[in-house]
Amino acid sequence: MSSGPLDGSAAPKLPDAPSRRRRRPKPPPTAYNRSSGSTIDLPAGHAAQVFPIGSSTGFIGEAFSMDSLEFMRWAAVRYDEDRFVLVVLFHLMGSQKPGGLIEATHEDVAKALGYSRPHISRVFNVLEVDGALRKLQRGVYQLNPAASLRGGLREPRKGEKKRPKAGMGDRVEQLDLLREIMEDPNAPEAFRAMAAPGAKLEMRKESDGEGKATS
C-alpha cells in the first residue's frame, strides 16, 4: 500500500534532522571585526577570523591609554588624605595627547574642574615633586609615560607644523619615550626616577593603630 497522498502527487519532503553541532553566534559589528574586503584561500576544513590592526576606534572617546596599575594603587594610598590631587590627576590623565602631553594652563584646568587657580597650582606642584608630571614650557606638561601614556601618533606641539604624511617616526613608543627621559639632562630628578627601568614606588606600611596605614 502506498503511503503517498491520494491525489498522486509526490510526498512532501521532510526537513533534515537538525545538526548536533552547535553554531557559534555571530559577534556584534564593532571596530574589532569589520572586514576589509580582502579574501584569502584556506585549505579545506580550515577557517580563520580576521581582525584589523589594533587602533583607538574601539575605545571611549576613540582613544586609548596605557596606565600602570601599580602607579594607580600607589596614588590611591599616597593621596588618600589629599584626594583633590586624585581629581586633578584623573583629569590630566584623560586630557593627555599621544606621548603624555597636556596642552593646558593652570587656568584651563581650574575652569574645567570648577576650582580656583591656586588650588590647581598646588596640585601641579605636588605631582611635579612626586615625579608624575613635568613642565615642558608654559601651558605644556607631560605625564610620566611610566605611569600613564596615551598611545597613537605623536601630535605636533604648539607652534610646530603638522607633517603632511605620518610615518613610523610619528608613532608613540613607550620605551623610546622613557629612554629619551633618562637621557634628557633637563628632566627633573623625580621625573627621571619614576621613568627609570624597574622603578619601585614606595608604599606606606606602618599603621596608626586604627587599622589605617601611615607614612
Coordinates of N, CA and C in Angstrom, one line a residue:
M1 N 0.9 -1.2 0.0 CA 0.0 0.0 0.0 C 0.9 1.2 0.0
S2 N 0.5 2.2 -0.9 CA 1.3 3.4 -1.0 C 0.9 4.3 0.2
S3 N 2.0 5.0 0.7 CA 1.8 5.9 1.8 C 1.7 7.4 1.4
G4 N 1.7 7.6 0.0 CA 1.7 8.9 -0.5 C 0.3 9.5 -0.5
P5 N 0.2 10.8 -0.9 CA -1.1 11.4 -0.9 C -2.1 10.8 -1.9
L6 N -3.4 10.9 -1.7 CA -4.4 10.2 -2.5 C -4.4 10.8 -3.9
D7 N -4.0 12.1 -4.1 CA -4.1 12.7 -5.4 C -3.0 12.4 -6.3
G8 N -2.1 11.5 -5.8 CA -1.0 11.1 -6.7 C 0.2 12.0 -6.7
S9 N 0.2 13.1 -6.0 CA 1.3 14.0 -6.0 C 2.4 13.4 -5.1
A10 N 3.7 14.0 -5.3 CA 4.8 13.5 -4.5 C 4.6 13.8 -3.1
A11 N 5.1 13.0 -2.2 CA 5.0 13.2 -0.8 C 5.9 14.4 -0.4
P12 N 5.5 15.2 0.5 CA 6.3 16.3 0.9 C 7.6 15.8 1.5
K13 N 8.7 16.5 1.2 CA 10.0 16.2 1.8 C 10.1 16.7 3.2
L14 N 10.4 15.8 4.1 CA 10.6 16.3 5.5 C 12.0 17.0 5.6
P15 N 12.0 18.0 6.5 CA 13.3 18.7 6.7 C 14.4 17.7 7.3
D16 N 15.6 18.0 7.0 CA 16.7 17.2 7.6 C 16.7 17.4 9.1
A17 N 17.2 16.4 9.7 CA 17.3 16.4 11.2 C 18.3 17.5 11.6
P18 N 18.0 18.3 12.6 CA 19.0 19.3 12.9 C 20.3 18.8 13.3
S19 N 21.4 19.5 12.9 CA 22.7 19.1 13.2 C 23.0 19.2 14.7
R20 N 23.7 18.2 15.2 CA 24.1 18.3 16.7 C 25.2 19.3 16.9
R21 N 25.9 19.7 15.9 CA 27.0 20.7 16.0 C 26.5 22.1 16.3
R22 N 26.9 22.6 17.4 CA 26.4 23.9 17.8 C 27.1 25.0 17.0
R23 N 26.3 26.0 16.5 CA 26.9 27.1 15.8 C 27.3 28.2 16.7
R24 N 28.4 28.8 16.5 CA 28.9 29.9 17.3 C 28.1 31.2 16.8
P25 N 27.5 31.9 17.7 CA 26.8 33.1 17.3 C 27.7 34.1 16.7
K26 N 27.2 34.9 15.7 CA 28.0 35.9 15.1 C 28.3 37.0 16.1
P27 N 29.5 37.5 16.1 CA 29.8 38.7 17.0 C 29.1 39.9 16.5
P28 N 28.8 40.8 17.4 CA 28.2 42.1 17.0 C 29.2 42.9 16.2
P29 N 28.6 43.8 15.3 CA 29.5 44.6 14.5 C 30.2 45.7 15.3
T30 N 31.5 45.5 15.5 CA 32.3 46.5 16.2 C 33.5 46.9 15.4
A31 N 34.3 47.8 16.0 CA 35.5 48.2 15.3 C 36.5 47.1 15.2
Y32 N 36.3 46.0 16.0 CA 37.3 44.9 16.0 C 37.1 43.8 15.0
N33 N 35.9 43.8 14.4 CA 35.7 42.7 13.5 C 35.2 43.1 12.1
R34 N 35.4 44.4 11.7 CA 35.0 44.8 10.4 C 35.9 44.2 9.4
S35 N 35.3 43.7 8.3 CA 36.1 43.1 7.2 C 36.6 44.1 6.3
S36 N 37.9 44.0 5.8 CA 38.5 44.9 4.9 C 38.1 44.6 3.5
G37 N 37.4 43.4 3.2 CA 37.1 43.1 1.9 C 38.1 42.2 1.2
S38 N 39.2 42.0 1.8 CA 40.2 41.1 1.2 C 39.9 39.7 1.4
T39 N 40.2 38.8 0.5 CA 39.9 37.4 0.7 C 41.2 36.6 0.5
I40 N 41.3 35.4 1.2 CA 42.4 34.5 1.0 C 41.9 33.1 1.0
D41 N 42.6 32.2 0.3 CA 42.2 30.8 0.2 C 42.8 30.0 1.3
L42 N 41.9 29.2 2.0 CA 42.4 28.4 3.1 C 42.2 26.9 2.7
P43 N 43.0 26.0 3.3 CA 42.8 24.6 3.0 C 41.4 24.2 3.4
A44 N 40.9 23.1 2.8 CA 39.6 22.6 3.1 C 39.5 22.2 4.6
G45 N 38.4 22.5 5.2 CA 38.3 22.2 6.6 C 38.9 23.2 7.6
H46 N 39.4 24.3 7.1 CA 40.0 25.3 7.9 C 39.2 26.6 7.8
A47 N 39.3 27.4 8.9 CA 38.6 28.7 8.9 C 39.5 29.7 9.6
A48 N 39.2 30.9 9.4 CA 40.0 32.0 10.1 C 39.1 33.2 10.3
Q49 N 39.5 33.9 11.3 CA 38.8 35.2 11.6 C 39.8 36.3 11.6
V50 N 39.5 37.3 10.8 CA 40.5 38.4 10.6 C 40.1 39.7 11.4
F51 N 41.0 40.3 12.1 CA 40.8 41.5 12.8 C 41.7 42.6 12.3
P52 N 41.2 43.8 12.2 CA 42.1 44.9 11.8 C 43.2 45.1 12.9
I53 N 44.2 45.8 12.5 CA 45.3 46.2 13.4 C 44.7 47.0 14.5
G54 N 45.1 46.8 15.8 CA 44.5 47.5 16.9 C 44.6 49.0 16.7
S55 N 43.5 49.6 16.9 CA 43.5 51.1 16.8 C 42.7 51.7 17.9
S56 N 42.5 52.9 17.9 CA 41.8 53.6 19.0 C 40.3 53.7 18.7
T57 N 39.8 53.1 17.7 CA 38.4 53.4 17.3 C 37.4 52.6 18.2
G58 N 37.9 51.6 19.0 CA 37.0 50.9 19.8 C 37.0 51.3 21.2
F59 N 37.6 52.4 21.6 CA 37.7 52.8 23.0 C 36.8 54.1 23.2
I60 N 36.5 54.3 24.5 CA 35.7 55.5 24.8 C 36.5 56.8 24.4
G61 N 35.8 57.6 23.6 CA 36.4 58.8 23.1 C 37.3 58.6 22.0
E62 N 37.3 57.3 21.4 CA 38.2 57.0 20.3 C 39.6 57.2 20.6
A63 N 40.0 56.9 21.9 CA 41.4 57.0 22.3 C 41.7 56.0 23.3
F64 N 42.9 55.5 23.4 CA 43.2 54.5 24.4 C 44.5 55.0 25.2
S65 N 44.6 54.5 26.4 CA 45.8 54.8 27.2 C 46.3 53.6 27.9
M66 N 47.6 53.6 28.2 CA 48.3 52.5 28.9 C 48.6 53.0 30.3
D67 N 47.9 52.6 31.3 CA 48.1 53.1 32.6 C 48.7 52.0 33.5
S68 N 49.6 52.4 34.3 CA 50.3 51.5 35.2 C 49.4 51.2 36.4
L69 N 48.9 50.0 36.6 CA 48.1 49.7 37.8 C 48.9 49.9 39.1
E70 N 50.2 49.6 39.0 CA 51.0 49.9 40.2 C 51.0 51.3 40.6
F71 N 51.1 52.2 39.6 CA 51.0 53.6 39.9 C 49.7 54.1 40.4
M72 N 48.6 53.5 39.9 CA 47.3 53.9 40.4 C 47.1 53.4 41.8
R73 N 47.6 52.2 42.1 CA 47.5 51.7 43.5 C 48.3 52.6 44.5
W74 N 49.5 53.0 44.0 CA 50.4 53.9 44.8 C 49.7 55.3 45.0
A75 N 49.1 55.8 43.9 CA 48.5 57.1 44.0 C 47.3 57.1 45.0
A76 N 46.5 56.0 45.0 CA 45.4 55.9 45.9 C 45.8 56.0 47.3
V77 N 46.9 55.4 47.6 CA 47.4 55.4 49.0 C 48.1 56.7 49.3
R78 N 48.9 57.2 48.4 CA 49.7 58.4 48.7 C 48.9 59.6 48.8
Y79 N 47.8 59.7 48.1 CA 46.9 60.9 48.1 C 45.6 60.7 48.8
D80 N 45.6 59.7 49.7 CA 44.4 59.4 50.4 C 43.9 60.5 51.3
E81 N 44.8 61.3 51.9 CA 44.5 62.4 52.7 C 44.4 63.7 52.0
D82 N 44.6 63.6 50.7 CA 44.5 64.9 49.9 C 43.9 64.4 48.5
R83 N 42.7 64.0 48.6 CA 42.1 63.4 47.4 C 41.8 64.3 46.3
F84 N 41.9 65.6 46.5 CA 41.8 66.6 45.4 C 42.9 66.4 44.4
V85 N 44.1 65.9 44.9 CA 45.1 65.5 43.9 C 44.7 64.5 42.9
L86 N 43.9 63.5 43.4 CA 43.4 62.5 42.5 C 42.5 63.0 41.5
V87 N 41.7 64.0 41.9 CA 40.7 64.6 41.0 C 41.4 65.3 39.8
V88 N 42.5 66.0 40.2 CA 43.2 66.7 39.1 C 44.0 65.7 38.3
L89 N 44.6 64.7 39.0 CA 45.4 63.7 38.3 C 44.5 62.9 37.3
F90 N 43.3 62.5 37.6 CA 42.5 61.8 36.7 C 42.1 62.7 35.5
H91 N 41.9 64.0 35.8 CA 41.6 64.9 34.7 C 42.7 65.0 33.7
L92 N 43.9 65.1 34.3 CA 45.1 65.2 33.4 C 45.3 63.9 32.6
M93 N 45.1 62.8 33.2 CA 45.3 61.5 32.5 C 44.3 61.4 31.4
G94 N 43.1 62.0 31.5 CA 42.1 61.9 30.4 C 42.3 63.0 29.4
S95 N 43.1 64.0 29.7 CA 43.3 65.2 28.8 C 44.6 65.0 28.0
Q96 N 45.4 64.0 28.3 CA 46.7 63.9 27.6 C 46.6 63.5 26.1
K97 N 47.5 64.0 25.4 CA 47.6 63.6 24.0 C 48.7 62.5 23.8
P98 N 48.8 61.9 22.6 CA 49.8 60.9 22.5 C 51.2 61.4 23.0
G99 N 51.9 60.5 23.8 CA 53.1 60.9 24.3 C 53.0 61.5 25.7
G100 N 51.8 61.6 26.2 CA 51.6 62.1 27.6 C 51.5 63.6 27.7
L101 N 51.5 64.2 26.5 CA 51.5 65.7 26.5 C 50.1 66.3 26.9
I102 N 50.1 67.3 27.7 CA 48.9 68.0 28.1 C 49.1 69.5 27.8
E103 N 48.3 70.0 26.9 CA 48.4 71.4 26.5 C 47.3 72.2 27.2
A104 N 47.6 72.6 28.4 CA 46.6 73.4 29.2 C 47.4 74.1 30.3
T105 N 46.9 75.3 30.6 CA 47.4 76.1 31.7 C 46.7 75.8 33.0
H106 N 47.2 76.3 34.1 CA 46.5 76.1 35.3 C 45.1 76.7 35.3
E107 N 45.0 77.8 34.6 CA 43.6 78.4 34.4 C 42.7 77.5 33.7
D108 N 43.2 76.8 32.6 CA 42.3 75.9 31.8 C 41.8 74.8 32.7
V109 N 42.7 74.2 33.5 CA 42.3 73.1 34.3 C 41.3 73.6 35.4
A110 N 41.6 74.7 36.0 CA 40.7 75.3 37.0 C 39.3 75.5 36.5
K111 N 39.2 76.1 35.3 CA 37.9 76.3 34.7 C 37.2 75.0 34.3
A112 N 37.9 74.0 33.9 CA 37.3 72.7 33.5 C 36.7 72.0 34.7
L113 N 37.4 72.1 35.9 CA 37.0 71.4 37.1 C 36.2 72.3 38.0
G114 N 36.1 73.6 37.8 CA 35.3 74.5 38.6 C 36.0 74.9 39.9
Y115 N 37.3 75.0 39.9 CA 38.0 75.4 41.1 C 38.9 76.6 40.8
S116 N 39.4 77.2 41.9 CA 40.3 78.3 41.7 C 41.7 77.9 41.2
R117 N 42.3 78.8 40.6 CA 43.7 78.6 40.1 C 44.7 78.2 41.2
P118 N 44.7 78.8 42.3 CA 45.6 78.4 43.4 C 45.5 76.9 43.8
H119 N 44.3 76.4 43.8 CA 44.0 75.0 44.2 C 44.7 74.1 43.1
I120 N 44.6 74.5 41.8 CA 45.2 73.7 40.8 C 46.7 73.8 40.8
S121 N 47.2 75.0 41.0 CA 48.7 75.2 41.0 C 49.3 74.4 42.1
R122 N 48.6 74.3 43.3 CA 49.2 73.5 44.4 C 49.3 72.0 44.0
V123 N 48.3 71.5 43.3 CA 48.3 70.1 42.9 C 49.3 69.8 41.9
F124 N 49.5 70.7 40.9 CA 50.5 70.6 39.9 C 51.9 70.5 40.6
N125 N 52.1 71.3 41.6 CA 53.4 71.3 42.3 C 53.6 70.0 43.0
V126 N 52.5 69.4 43.6 CA 52.6 68.1 44.3 C 53.0 67.0 43.3
L127 N 52.3 67.0 42.1 CA 52.6 66.0 41.1 C 54.0 66.1 40.5
E128 N 54.5 67.3 40.4 CA 55.8 67.5 39.9 C 56.9 67.1 40.9
V129 N 56.7 67.4 42.2 CA 57.6 67.0 43.2 C 57.7 65.4 43.3
D130 N 56.5 64.8 43.1 CA 56.5 63.3 43.2 C 57.0 62.6 41.9
G131 N 57.2 63.4 40.8 CA 57.7 62.8 39.6 C 56.7 62.3 38.6
A132 N 55.4 62.6 38.9 CA 54.3 62.1 38.0 C 54.1 63.1 36.8
L133 N 54.6 64.3 37.0 CA 54.3 65.3 36.0 C 55.5 66.2 35.9
R134 N 55.7 66.7 34.7 CA 56.8 67.7 34.5 C 56.3 68.8 33.5
K135 N 56.9 70.0 33.7 CA 56.5 71.1 32.9 C 57.6 71.2 31.7
L136 N 57.1 71.3 30.5 CA 58.0 71.4 29.3 C 58.1 72.9 28.9
Q137 N 57.0 73.6 29.0 CA 57.0 75.0 28.7 C 55.7 75.5 29.2
R138 N 55.5 76.8 29.2 CA 54.2 77.3 29.7 C 53.0 76.8 29.0
G139 N 52.1 76.2 29.7 CA 51.0 75.6 29.1 C 51.2 74.2 28.5
V140 N 52.3 73.6 28.6 CA 52.6 72.3 28.1 C 53.3 71.5 29.1
Y141 N 52.6 70.4 29.5 CA 53.1 69.5 30.5 C 53.2 68.1 30.0
Q142 N 53.8 67.2 30.7 CA 53.9 65.8 30.3 C 53.7 64.9 31.5
L143 N 52.7 64.0 31.4 CA 52.6 62.9 32.4 C 53.7 61.9 32.2
N144 N 54.2 61.3 33.3 CA 55.3 60.4 33.2 C 54.8 59.2 32.4
P145 N 55.4 58.8 31.3 CA 55.0 57.7 30.5 C 55.0 56.4 31.2
A146 N 55.8 56.3 32.3 CA 55.8 55.0 33.1 C 54.5 54.9 33.9
A147 N 53.8 56.0 34.2 CA 52.6 56.0 35.0 C 51.4 55.9 34.1
S148 N 51.3 56.8 33.1 CA 50.2 56.8 32.2 C 50.6 57.4 30.8
L149 N 50.1 56.7 29.8 CA 50.6 57.1 28.5 C 49.4 56.9 27.5
R150 N 49.1 57.9 26.7 CA 48.1 57.8 25.6 C 48.9 57.4 24.4
G151 N 48.4 56.4 23.7 CA 49.1 55.9 22.5 C 48.6 56.6 21.3
G152 N 49.1 56.2 20.1 CA 48.6 56.8 18.9 C 49.8 57.5 18.1
L153 N 49.5 58.4 17.3 CA 50.5 59.1 16.5 C 50.9 60.4 17.3
R154 N 52.2 60.7 17.4 CA 52.6 61.9 18.0 C 52.1 63.1 17.3
E155 N 51.5 64.0 18.1 CA 50.9 65.2 17.5 C 51.9 66.4 17.7
P156 N 51.9 67.3 16.7 CA 52.9 68.5 16.9 C 52.5 69.3 18.1
R157 N 53.6 69.9 18.7 CA 53.3 70.8 19.8 C 52.9 72.1 19.3
K158 N 52.5 73.0 20.3 CA 52.1 74.3 19.9 C 53.2 75.0 19.1
G159 N 52.9 75.6 18.0 CA 53.9 76.3 17.2 C 54.6 75.4 16.1
E160 N 54.5 74.1 16.2 CA 55.1 73.2 15.3 C 54.1 73.0 14.1
K161 N 54.7 72.7 12.9 CA 53.9 72.5 11.8 C 53.6 71.0 11.7
K162 N 52.4 70.7 11.3 CA 52.0 69.3 11.2 C 52.6 68.7 9.9
R163 N 53.1 67.5 10.0 CA 53.7 66.8 8.8 C 52.6 66.4 7.8
P164 N 52.9 66.5 6.5 CA 51.9 66.2 5.5 C 51.5 64.7 5.6
K165 N 52.4 63.9 6.0 CA 52.1 62.4 6.0 C 52.8 61.8 7.2
A166 N 52.0 61.1 8.0 CA 52.6 60.5 9.2 C 53.4 59.2 8.8
G167 N 54.5 59.0 9.5 CA 55.3 57.9 9.3 C 55.6 57.1 10.6
M168 N 56.5 56.1 10.5 CA 56.8 55.3 11.6 C 57.4 56.1 12.8
G169 N 58.1 57.2 12.4 CA 58.7 58.0 13.4 C 57.7 58.9 14.2
D170 N 56.5 58.9 13.7 CA 55.5 59.7 14.5 C 54.7 58.8 15.5
R171 N 55.0 57.5 15.4 CA 54.2 56.6 16.3 C 54.9 56.7 17.7
V172 N 54.0 56.8 18.7 CA 54.4 56.9 20.1 C 54.8 55.5 20.6
E173 N 56.1 55.4 21.0 CA 56.6 54.1 21.6 C 57.0 54.4 23.1
Q174 N 56.4 53.7 24.0 CA 56.6 54.0 25.4 C 58.1 53.8 25.8
L175 N 58.7 52.8 25.4 CA 60.1 52.5 25.7 C 61.0 53.6 25.2
D176 N 60.7 54.1 24.0 CA 61.5 55.2 23.4 C 61.3 56.5 24.2
L177 N 60.1 56.7 24.6 CA 59.9 57.9 25.4 C 60.6 57.9 26.8
L178 N 60.6 56.7 27.4 CA 61.3 56.5 28.7 C 62.8 56.7 28.5
R179 N 63.3 56.2 27.4 CA 64.7 56.3 27.1 C 65.1 57.8 26.9
E180 N 64.3 58.5 26.2 CA 64.5 59.9 26.0 C 64.5 60.7 27.3
I181 N 63.7 60.3 28.2 CA 63.6 61.0 29.5 C 64.9 60.7 30.3
M182 N 65.3 59.5 30.3 CA 66.5 59.1 31.1 C 67.8 59.8 30.5
E183 N 67.8 60.2 29.2 CA 68.9 60.8 28.6 C 68.8 62.3 28.5
D184 N 67.6 62.8 29.0 CA 67.4 64.3 29.0 C 68.0 64.9 30.2
P185 N 69.0 65.7 30.1 CA 69.6 66.4 31.3 C 68.7 67.4 31.9
N186 N 67.7 67.9 31.2 CA 66.8 68.9 31.8 C 65.6 68.2 32.5
A187 N 65.5 66.9 32.4 CA 64.3 66.3 33.1 C 64.5 66.3 34.6
P188 N 63.5 66.7 35.4 CA 63.7 66.7 36.8 C 64.0 65.3 37.4
E189 N 64.8 65.3 38.4 CA 65.3 64.1 39.0 C 64.1 63.1 39.4
A190 N 63.1 63.7 40.0 CA 62.0 62.9 40.4 C 61.3 62.3 39.2
F191 N 61.2 63.0 38.2 CA 60.5 62.5 36.9 C 61.3 61.4 36.3
R192 N 62.6 61.6 36.3 CA 63.5 60.5 35.8 C 63.5 59.3 36.7
A193 N 63.4 59.5 38.0 CA 63.4 58.3 38.9 C 62.2 57.4 38.6
M194 N 61.0 58.1 38.4 CA 59.8 57.3 38.1 C 59.8 56.6 36.8
A195 N 60.6 57.2 35.8 CA 60.7 56.7 34.5 C 61.8 55.6 34.3
A196 N 62.6 55.5 35.4 CA 63.7 54.5 35.3 C 63.2 53.1 35.2
P197 N 63.9 52.2 34.5 CA 63.5 50.8 34.4 C 63.5 50.2 35.7
G198 N 62.4 49.5 36.0 CA 62.2 48.8 37.2 C 62.0 49.7 38.4
A199 N 61.6 50.9 38.2 CA 61.4 51.8 39.3 C 60.4 51.3 40.3
K200 N 60.6 51.4 41.6 CA 59.7 51.0 42.7 C 59.1 52.2 43.3
L201 N 57.8 52.2 43.5 CA 57.1 53.2 44.2 C 56.9 52.9 45.7
E202 N 57.4 53.7 46.5 CA 57.4 53.4 48.0 C 55.9 53.5 48.5
M203 N 55.5 52.4 49.2 CA 54.2 52.4 49.8 C 54.3 52.6 51.3
R204 N 53.2 53.1 51.9 CA 53.1 53.2 53.3 C 52.8 51.8 53.9
K205 N 53.5 51.5 54.9 CA 53.4 50.1 55.5 C 53.0 50.1 57.0
E206 N 53.4 51.2 57.7 CA 53.0 51.2 59.1 C 51.6 51.5 59.4
S207 N 51.1 51.3 60.6 CA 49.7 51.5 61.0 C 49.6 52.5 62.1
D208 N 48.6 53.3 62.1 CA 48.4 54.3 63.2 C 47.6 53.7 64.4
G209 N 47.4 52.4 64.4 CA 46.7 51.8 65.5 C 45.2 51.7 65.3
E210 N 44.7 52.3 64.2 CA 43.3 52.2 64.0 C 43.0 51.5 62.6
G211 N 44.0 50.8 62.2 CA 43.9 50.0 61.0 C 44.2 50.7 59.7
K212 N 44.6 52.0 59.8 CA 45.0 52.8 58.6 C 46.5 52.9 58.5
A213 N 47.0 52.8 57.3 CA 48.4 52.9 57.1 C 48.9 54.3 57.2
T214 N 50.1 54.5 57.6 CA 50.7 55.8 57.7 C 52.0 55.8 57.1
S215 N 52.5 57.0 56.7 CA 53.8 57.0 56.1 C 54.9 57.0 57.1

